[in-house]
Amino acid sequence: MSITRDEVAHLAKLSRLALTEDELDHFAGQLDVIIGAVARVQEVAAAGIPPTTHAANLENVYRDDVIAPPLDADLVLSQAPAAQAARFRVPRILTEE
Amino acid sequence: MAAADELTTMTAAEMAAAVAAGEVSAVELTRAHLDRIELTDVKVRAFLHVGAEPALAAARSVDERRAAGRPLGPLAGVPLALKDVFTTTDMPTTCGSKILAGWQPPYDATLTRRLRDAGVVILGKTNMDEFAMGSSTENSAFGPSRNPWDLNLVPGGSSGGSAAAVAAYQAPLAIGTDTGGSIRQPGAVCGIVGVKPTYGGSSRFGLVAFASSLDTPGPLTRTVLDAALLHEAISGHDPNDSTSLDAPVPPVVAAARNPDVAGLRVGVVAELSGDGYAPGVLTRFNETVELLETLGAKVTEVSCPHFTYALPAYYLIAPSECSSNLARFDAMRYGLRIGDDGVASAEEVMSLTRATGFGAEVKRRIMLGTYALSSGYYDAYYGKAQQVRTLIIRDFEAAFEQVDVLVSPTTPTTAFPIGERADDPMAMYLADLCTIPSDLAGNAAISVPCGLAPENGLPVGFQVMAPVLADDRLYRVAGAVEAALDARRGASFLAQARGLAGLDETAEAGR
């Protein structure tokens, strides 16, 4: 199993990472080695073995629906990259078309 | 020895007793540690942020409590170094990442809150591999911490700053988090005690997530009893963490106070030995197993055949969870934002910010996780890794039918030089070979110092693993090892740390 530089470029796009050409070269080689190593899990005969998603194996954890004070809006917005009119200000989310 | 040195070399239990008896004030104790940090951290670089003012304020409130005759908890007034992955309202929380540089959380983690309620004095936030991904602190965006035994060596990771702070007597207590070994491995290579409690035993609320099904907060200390006291202080059910276990905290302090292994069945894991293990690590490990036999333990060899697949399974599961968890760093609500010029789209700003704000290892793991979870590869990678996780749990279950605890070296080697594995991910990943199985199974494990490797004089860690919620067994075994080795040496383990001597000189920063 191996991964190509084009596949790594696609993964970077899916991961929302604007990588440089140099980074793509570097990571492509490293990811190829890592994927080759982790593929060893496929050697294990695991037909019929249930997957474990979680060590605690808890299901349907509920707590009482108690009203508690929320975080202070000014405090939260003070840590935002940009705020305007008591709201988070974000870059445009639509393209012109 | 100066008075300040005497204050910083006591155990946490001794410090708490001295505060309770009025022999020393919490403020004096805190000042002594802040001075020690000032003197030594230019070389060790354990802390990303020192909060002198909030620490002294917390200490004053313990002193006032005592003066008013109100009861003090078993760790009241004792200073602690907190890994910079827990939110704190009075200190920044960066996770060792540029993407969170300067972020001041609007709320305390449950663990932070419990420490404050216990009267523990939080001195500051410690360095770590970025988002806890690494085994050396070299992945910190703010530069590596140094191993107090030898400043040219790594302190381990990801909780390397916490381990280095405790080993350098900057704090008697520290908190780390263990996802693949990030408490036990730095504990081992810095010559201190590190504990990964049972998963769900300590709350993750306010712990910035790396791999949610694995992340476990726990103590790093110089003695087994101190670890138990801290373990108890941070444990217990938290309704804000849906994976928190609603079960009594195992009697860890009682076990640490009465370590007794007579009749205990100890299993040596056959698979965690052999090629790739440093000779000095195996020498000290084997001696410690013999020591347990002389103390009355019944030792047998146990096979856990799927443990050899733990490392590859971990490096699929942890990156998969990380790729999902770290999607929250989208440059919109907190942290860094790059390229918001009024023209660029949210998606472009997001991609630029993440490319600038994340370091190489975080990028590698996000992409690896994205790959393992993608539709064409899910069954072959993530699905298979989850099945391996089941097989590892079954190995543990079968083993714990024969024995009460399992033991192995904590790490295959002693501390390695800074730079040696920095751009070789596979070599770095091997540092967690012995610690990963317990993370995947969610059970409890400890690393306790068991001697120095003859070839280089560096500390070796002895790992003990116990079933889910049998954390007290860790303290029985580690406490017995510590007591026997201390008696043989006539001194505590860290008293041998030759590199610590140079830390007392205010010379130029370590190389």
XYZ file of C-alpha atoms in Angstrom:
608
model
C 0.000 0.000 0.000
C 1.313 3.422 -0.805
C 0.062 6.957 -1.039
C 0.834 9.352 -3.871
C 1.681 13.042 -3.664
C -1.606 13.849 -5.437
C -3.543 11.912 -2.812
C -1.737 13.822 -0.057
C -2.657 17.094 -1.789
C -6.279 15.952 -1.790
C -6.101 15.022 1.899
C -4.650 18.447 2.689
C -7.595 20.056 0.904
C -10.100 17.911 2.799
C -8.257 18.741 6.035
C -8.387 22.491 5.315
C -4.613 22.803 5.332
C -3.153 25.201 2.726
C 0.170 23.375 2.457
C 3.162 24.593 0.429
C 4.681 22.513 -2.384
C 7.669 21.732 -0.147
C 5.402 20.543 2.654
C 3.519 18.285 0.236
C 6.793 16.718 -0.937
C 7.949 16.184 2.626
C 4.661 14.841 4.036
C 3.999 12.565 1.045
C 7.154 10.579 1.774
C 6.506 10.430 5.520
C 2.827 9.510 5.234
C 3.731 6.743 2.789
C 6.061 5.202 5.395
C 3.527 5.639 8.235
C 0.640 4.165 6.233
C 2.853 1.236 5.262
C 3.575 0.626 8.950
C 0.037 0.985 10.297
C -1.301 -1.290 7.547
C 0.015 -4.135 9.730
C -3.398 -4.136 11.437
C -4.643 -5.889 8.294
C -2.505 -8.956 9.116
C -4.731 -9.761 12.067
C -7.429 -12.300 11.307
C -10.322 -10.339 12.711
C -13.338 -11.677 10.880
C -16.320 -11.621 13.213
C -14.482 -9.567 15.858
C -16.671 -6.632 16.979
C -15.029 -3.197 16.818
C -14.274 -1.264 20.006
C -15.030 2.402 19.545
C -14.518 3.385 23.126
C -12.837 2.060 26.261
C -15.643 3.058 28.627
C -18.467 1.470 26.590
C -21.112 3.680 28.119
C -24.414 4.176 26.344
C -27.076 6.843 26.549
C -25.542 8.969 29.252
C -27.994 11.555 30.521
C -27.862 14.280 33.090
C -30.638 16.381 34.561
C -31.687 19.290 32.384
C -30.840 21.990 34.898
C -30.665 25.626 33.900
C -27.179 26.988 34.581
C -25.756 30.430 33.796
C -24.126 30.516 30.345
C -20.687 31.933 29.670
C -20.601 35.720 29.618
C -20.907 36.853 25.984
C -18.411 39.708 26.313
C -15.869 37.392 27.919
C -16.227 34.874 25.097
C -16.089 37.507 22.361
C -12.987 39.031 23.934
C -11.127 35.905 22.751
C -12.581 35.901 19.223
C -10.322 36.727 16.260
C -12.906 39.356 15.243
C -16.193 40.494 16.763
C -18.807 42.979 15.702
C -22.146 44.020 17.198
C -21.869 41.432 20.023
C -21.347 38.632 17.517
C -18.448 36.701 15.970
C -17.445 38.376 12.712
C -16.477 35.806 10.066
C -15.155 36.089 6.500
C -17.645 35.706 3.641
C -19.081 32.216 3.384
C -20.632 32.488 -0.110
C -19.053 33.018 -3.523
C -20.516 35.411 -6.080
C -22.315 33.414 -8.732
C 21.274 23.332 52.379
C 19.410 26.636 52.309
C 15.919 26.855 53.728
C 14.375 27.394 50.304
C 16.011 24.174 49.043
C 14.592 22.265 51.979
C 11.145 23.542 51.076
C 11.358 22.469 47.438
C 12.825 18.996 48.066
C 10.137 17.838 50.504
C 7.444 15.472 49.296
C 3.974 16.877 48.670
C 2.672 14.920 51.673
C 5.349 16.518 53.873
C 4.569 19.970 52.486
C 0.858 19.596 53.208
C 1.615 18.382 56.744
C 3.956 21.333 57.337
C 1.308 23.784 56.129
C -1.375 22.147 58.262
C 0.898 22.238 61.326
C 1.764 25.878 60.747
C 5.477 25.106 60.310
C 5.474 26.850 56.968
C 2.897 29.028 55.277
C 1.473 28.211 51.867
C 2.779 31.589 50.694
C 6.354 30.755 51.792
C 6.100 27.388 50.081
C 4.795 28.977 46.893
C 7.496 31.685 46.919
C 10.210 29.044 47.335
C 8.939 27.216 44.263
C 8.515 30.386 42.206
C 12.135 31.260 43.102
C 13.247 27.779 42.086
C 11.472 28.178 38.734
C 13.072 31.594 38.251
C 16.499 30.088 38.940
C 16.243 26.890 36.907
C 13.661 27.293 34.173
C 15.968 29.288 31.926
C 17.660 25.908 31.440
C 14.822 23.402 31.865
C 12.095 25.382 30.054
C 9.352 23.367 31.697
C 6.839 26.222 31.861
C 5.065 28.107 29.078
C 3.475 30.452 31.604
C 4.180 31.112 35.276
C 1.257 32.643 37.142
C 3.014 34.098 40.188
C 0.124 36.368 41.168
C -2.721 33.850 40.957
C -0.473 31.277 42.672
C 0.294 33.600 45.593
C -3.378 34.564 45.839
C -4.337 30.872 46.051
C -1.651 30.318 48.700
C -2.874 33.300 50.727
C -6.378 31.914 50.736
C -5.085 28.582 52.139
C -3.215 30.453 54.861
C -6.350 32.463 55.700
C -8.378 29.283 55.844
C -5.941 27.760 58.298
C -5.825 30.947 60.387
C -9.625 30.867 60.594
C -9.446 27.303 61.916
C -11.248 25.830 58.908
C -10.342 22.308 57.745
C -7.660 21.863 55.065
C -7.586 19.099 52.473
C -4.686 16.615 52.262
C -2.894 18.686 49.586
C -3.834 22.215 50.712
C -1.076 24.723 50.054
C 0.989 22.362 47.896
C 2.237 23.825 44.573
C 1.476 22.118 41.258
C 2.480 22.455 37.611
C -0.469 22.079 35.228
C -0.105 20.835 31.664
C -1.107 23.615 29.284
C -3.947 21.548 27.854
C -6.389 22.267 30.722
C -8.420 25.450 30.639
C -7.695 28.024 33.340
C -9.522 31.331 33.721
C -6.505 33.087 35.232
C -3.762 31.842 32.904
C -3.532 31.328 29.124
C -4.091 27.873 27.593
C -2.109 27.196 24.407
C -1.713 23.399 24.102
C 1.803 24.164 22.873
C 0.326 25.501 19.626
C 0.613 28.785 17.766
C -3.051 28.467 16.861
C -3.982 29.071 20.524
C -1.127 31.410 21.511
C -2.384 33.816 24.173
C -5.868 32.288 24.415
C -7.448 33.057 27.780
C -10.213 30.486 28.388
C -13.542 31.765 29.704
C -13.990 28.731 31.992
C -12.019 26.346 34.221
C -11.630 22.651 33.431
C -13.278 20.374 36.006
C -9.795 19.207 36.950
C -8.606 22.809 37.408
C -11.646 23.499 39.565
C -11.027 20.399 41.703
C -7.407 21.389 42.268
C -8.471 24.878 43.341
C -11.141 23.454 45.658
C -8.506 21.171 47.229
C -6.329 24.208 48.000
C -3.642 23.080 45.561
C -1.607 26.067 44.331
C -1.311 26.137 40.520
C 2.103 27.680 39.753
C 1.734 27.812 35.990
C 1.187 25.945 32.740
C 3.719 23.458 31.430
C 5.165 22.843 28.001
C 3.925 19.951 25.883
C 4.035 18.529 22.391
C 1.505 20.459 20.339
C -1.991 19.202 21.240
C -0.272 16.339 23.119
C 1.000 14.746 19.901
C 4.543 13.585 20.501
C 6.960 11.911 22.875
C 9.628 14.569 23.456
C 8.084 18.112 23.667
C 9.979 18.859 20.453
C 6.615 19.333 18.746
C 5.825 22.314 20.993
C 5.522 25.514 18.952
C 7.420 27.211 21.772
C 10.536 25.014 21.750
C 11.446 21.846 23.666
C 11.782 21.359 27.406
C 14.971 19.755 28.724
C 15.534 16.642 30.785
C 16.836 17.662 34.238
C 19.113 14.587 34.274
C 20.926 15.878 31.173
C 19.874 19.075 29.457
C 20.785 17.731 26.005
C 18.163 15.019 26.296
C 14.400 15.141 25.826
C 12.192 15.000 28.941
C 9.772 12.725 27.080
C 6.315 13.766 26.038
C 3.799 14.839 25.497
C 3.625 15.864 29.203
C 7.386 16.584 29.169
C 7.131 20.025 30.755
C 5.166 18.613 33.689
C 7.662 15.765 34.180
C 10.683 18.079 33.902
C 9.168 20.526 36.430
C 8.737 17.777 39.022
C 12.187 16.266 38.404
C 13.798 19.727 38.677
C 12.066 20.406 42.048
C 10.101 23.281 40.514
C 6.927 21.628 41.816
C 6.288 18.460 43.841
C 3.125 17.733 41.859
C 2.175 18.002 38.216
C -0.736 17.020 36.035
C -0.250 15.418 32.643
C -2.503 13.662 30.166
C -1.960 10.174 28.772
C -3.304 9.248 25.329
C -0.613 6.798 24.201
C 1.797 7.047 27.130
C 2.164 10.802 27.542
C 2.303 10.615 31.362
C 4.181 7.356 31.909
C 6.862 7.814 29.229
C 8.018 11.306 30.396
C 7.725 10.067 33.991
C 10.037 7.156 33.167
C 12.702 9.149 31.324
C 12.727 11.928 33.976
C 13.000 9.431 36.846
C 9.666 10.181 38.522
C 6.288 8.522 39.084
C 3.604 8.857 36.409
C 0.092 7.428 36.541
C -2.563 6.881 33.909
C -5.771 6.281 35.882
C -8.564 4.127 34.487
C -10.140 5.898 31.492
C -13.106 7.916 32.749
C -11.760 8.014 36.299
C -10.598 11.612 35.874
C -12.681 14.200 34.025
C -11.941 15.445 30.509
C -14.220 18.495 30.734
C -12.036 21.488 29.885
C -9.203 19.263 28.669
C -8.596 20.298 25.041
C -9.303 17.074 23.156
C -6.753 15.130 21.112
C -8.251 11.608 20.980
C -11.390 11.544 23.092
C -11.658 7.779 23.551
C -8.115 7.682 24.979
C -7.250 11.011 26.692
C -6.812 10.499 30.450
C -5.544 13.078 32.966
C -3.261 11.868 35.744
C -0.471 12.692 38.211
C 3.301 13.121 37.848
C 5.118 13.208 41.201
C 8.362 12.275 42.928
C 6.820 9.652 45.230
C 4.146 6.987 44.934
C 2.195 8.374 47.903
C 2.146 11.868 46.384
C 0.761 10.387 43.168
C -2.003 8.640 45.113
C -2.948 11.840 46.959
C -3.168 13.753 43.682
C -4.962 10.870 41.956
C -7.636 10.961 44.644
C -7.940 14.771 44.526
C -8.712 14.869 40.782
C -10.889 11.755 40.504
C -14.584 11.077 40.683
C -17.679 11.415 38.551
C -18.238 14.611 36.550
C -21.676 15.115 34.967
C -20.066 17.493 32.450
C -18.061 14.609 30.936
C -20.354 11.958 29.501
C -17.541 9.370 29.587
C -16.797 10.009 33.250
C -17.334 6.862 35.323
C -19.996 7.058 37.997
C -18.115 4.750 40.360
C -16.241 5.088 43.656
C -12.606 6.204 43.385
C -10.393 3.139 44.000
C -8.640 3.236 47.427
C -5.337 4.474 45.988
C -4.077 6.377 49.046
C -4.635 3.441 51.390
C -2.787 1.183 48.931
C 0.146 3.610 48.676
C 0.402 3.836 52.464
C 0.412 0.041 52.865
C 2.255 -1.357 49.861
C 2.275 -5.116 50.164
C 2.777 -7.560 47.331
C 2.839 -10.775 49.355
C 0.842 -13.336 47.414
C 0.119 -10.923 44.578
C 0.166 -12.576 41.149
C 2.438 -10.595 38.792
C 2.538 -11.333 35.056
C 5.528 -10.345 32.924
C 4.296 -9.519 29.408
C 6.328 -11.701 27.068
C 5.753 -9.457 24.050
C 7.136 -6.298 25.707
C 10.783 -7.330 25.724
C 13.577 -8.408 23.404
C 14.792 -6.707 20.221
C 14.709 -2.924 20.303
C 14.942 -2.743 24.098
C 18.075 -1.158 25.552
C 20.151 -3.647 27.585
C 20.164 -1.393 30.660
C 16.378 -1.094 30.537
C 16.009 -4.888 30.532
C 18.642 -5.313 33.262
C 16.846 -2.999 35.678
C 13.440 -4.350 34.707
C 14.487 -7.959 35.337
C 16.068 -6.999 38.676
C 12.818 -5.350 39.732
C 10.822 -8.439 38.822
C 13.212 -10.478 41.011
C 12.793 -7.913 43.771
C 9.023 -8.389 43.662
C 9.567 -12.147 43.988
C 11.708 -11.643 47.098
C 8.898 -9.476 48.498
C 6.496 -12.378 48.148
C 4.879 -11.818 44.752
C 4.170 -14.812 42.515
C 5.701 -14.038 39.146
C 4.780 -15.770 35.895
C 5.244 -14.954 32.226
C 2.078 -14.066 30.351
C 1.540 -13.803 26.601
C -0.542 -11.014 25.100
C -0.164 -11.885 21.419
C -1.994 -8.876 19.983
C 0.073 -6.261 21.843
C 2.438 -6.159 18.882
C -0.436 -4.677 16.870
C -1.189 -1.994 19.463
C 1.177 0.577 17.982
C -0.218 0.421 14.420
C -3.808 0.368 15.751
C -3.083 3.394 17.923
C -1.612 5.337 15.014
C -4.882 4.863 13.148
C -7.314 5.458 16.020
C -5.625 8.483 17.597
C -5.095 10.383 14.307
C -8.667 9.572 13.223
C -10.099 11.085 16.412
C -7.647 13.988 16.194
C -8.664 14.842 12.632
C -12.225 15.205 13.868
C -11.461 16.964 17.172
C -9.102 19.523 15.655
C -11.696 20.591 13.086
C -12.853 23.011 15.792
C -9.782 25.161 15.112
C -11.479 26.935 12.251
C -10.297 30.534 12.934
C -13.845 31.704 13.641
C -14.497 31.777 17.401
C -11.113 31.718 19.127
C -7.414 31.512 18.398
C -5.421 32.555 15.385
C -6.922 33.972 12.156
C -4.743 34.478 9.067
C -5.572 36.114 5.727
C -8.886 37.773 6.638
C -8.457 40.597 4.113
C -12.117 41.197 3.339
C -11.814 39.283 0.061
C -10.772 35.790 1.104
C -13.558 33.330 1.884
C -14.075 31.683 5.265
C -12.755 28.450 3.810
C -9.598 30.105 2.490
C -9.011 31.848 5.818
C -9.551 28.539 7.604
C -7.030 26.693 5.404
C -4.417 29.438 5.687
C -4.860 29.710 9.444
C -4.567 25.967 10.021
C -1.526 25.719 7.721
C 0.159 28.543 9.658
C -1.037 27.684 13.155
C -0.425 23.916 13.261
C 3.008 22.310 13.369
C 4.236 19.410 11.219
C 3.209 16.533 13.494
C -0.319 17.876 13.938
C -0.668 18.285 10.167
C 0.622 14.747 9.593
C -1.860 13.278 12.048
C -4.827 15.270 10.762
C -4.114 14.055 7.224
C -3.472 10.488 8.368
C -6.777 10.503 10.251
C -8.611 12.003 7.297
C -7.167 9.217 5.149
C -8.075 6.430 7.603
C -11.661 7.694 7.890
C -12.251 8.282 4.183
C -14.928 6.070 2.640
C -12.652 3.947 0.443
C -10.220 3.117 3.238
C -12.378 3.091 6.375
C -12.788 -0.695 6.618
C -9.150 -1.452 5.824
C -7.729 1.004 8.351
C -9.971 2.533 11.016
C -12.363 -0.432 11.086
C -9.513 -2.927 11.343
C -7.817 -0.876 14.074
C -11.017 -0.927 16.128
C -11.128 -4.709 15.835
C -7.508 -4.895 16.982
C -8.572 -2.792 19.955
C -11.084 -5.505 20.872
C -8.392 -8.189 20.559
C -6.067 -6.221 22.863
C -8.834 -5.885 25.442
C -9.386 -9.659 25.198
C -5.649 -10.252 25.724
C -5.852 -8.173 28.902
C -8.985 -10.009 30.068
C -7.338 -13.397 29.563
C -4.181 -12.226 31.340
C -6.066 -10.799 34.302
C -7.725 -14.172 34.821
C -4.271 -15.569 35.570
C -2.597 -12.624 37.323
C -3.505 -9.518 39.355
C -1.196 -7.095 37.545
C 0.959 -7.080 34.417
C 4.433 -5.565 34.290
C 6.833 -4.390 31.567
C 9.449 -1.727 31.013
C 7.702 1.657 30.574
C 9.794 2.583 27.547
C 12.112 0.565 25.306
C 14.987 3.032 25.850
C 16.110 5.739 28.253
C 15.864 9.451 27.313
C 17.164 10.201 23.818
C 18.989 13.322 22.565
C 17.020 16.374 21.475
C 16.868 16.344 17.673
C 17.576 12.624 17.220
C 14.021 11.619 16.255
C 12.496 15.053 15.607
C 11.792 14.528 11.893
C 11.511 10.725 11.960
C 7.903 10.074 13.031
C 8.191 6.269 13.053
C 11.243 6.325 15.351
C 9.452 8.752 17.673
C 6.315 6.575 17.761
C 8.342 3.620 19.128
C 8.777 5.473 22.438
C 5.164 4.535 23.254
C 5.430 0.851 22.369
C 4.804 -0.447 25.917
C 2.356 2.175 27.104
C -0.196 2.114 24.266
C -1.948 -1.194 25.139
C -3.350 0.231 28.413
C -4.608 3.338 26.613
C -6.435 1.268 24.008
C -7.987 -0.915 26.724
C -8.755 2.029 29.035
C -7.312 0.321 32.101
C -4.929 1.721 34.732
C -1.123 1.869 34.575
C 1.797 3.439 36.434
C 5.473 4.032 35.799
C 7.774 3.989 38.832
C 11.560 4.532 38.736
C 13.469 1.225 39.047
C 17.092 2.264 38.695
C 19.640 3.674 36.281
C 20.674 2.009 33.041
C 24.298 0.870 33.570
C 25.373 2.013 30.096
C 24.421 5.679 30.481
C 23.307 6.302 34.073
C 19.837 7.415 32.995
C 16.558 6.514 34.726
C 14.530 3.456 33.789
C 10.797 3.167 34.410
C 8.958 0.040 35.577
C 5.390 -0.193 34.303
C 2.556 -1.862 36.198
C -0.835 -2.381 34.515
C -4.061 -3.229 36.364
C -7.665 -3.925 35.314
C -10.258 -1.169 34.899
C -10.936 0.513 38.278
C -8.302 -1.595 40.057
C -6.010 1.454 40.177
C -5.146 0.697 43.823
C -3.112 -2.351 42.716
C -0.736 -0.009 40.858
C 0.073 1.709 44.122
C 0.563 -1.555 46.028
C 3.197 -2.705 43.561
C 4.863 0.655 42.826
C 4.877 1.540 46.526
C 6.585 -1.747 47.370
C 9.208 -1.237 44.627
C 9.865 2.336 45.755
C 10.177 1.406 49.437
C 12.552 -1.492 48.747
C 14.769 0.504 46.368
C 14.851 3.557 48.653
C 15.881 1.322 51.564
C 18.615 -0.292 49.471
C 19.930 3.103 48.287
C 19.428 4.894 51.565
C 18.111 7.864 49.570
C 15.328 8.823 47.240
C 15.752 8.047 43.552
C 16.095 11.655 42.360
C 18.937 12.324 44.805
C 21.155 10.632 42.177
C 20.225 13.019 39.366
C 23.627 14.433 38.490
C 22.288 16.887 35.908
C 20.236 18.618 38.576
C 23.366 19.963 40.275
C 24.100 22.377 37.454
C 20.571 23.752 37.607
C 21.366 25.625 40.793
C 23.815 27.870 38.999
C 22.438 30.935 37.276
C 24.614 30.281 34.249
C 23.563 30.763 30.632
C 20.694 28.752 29.254
C 21.248 25.125 28.320
C 22.573 24.460 24.875
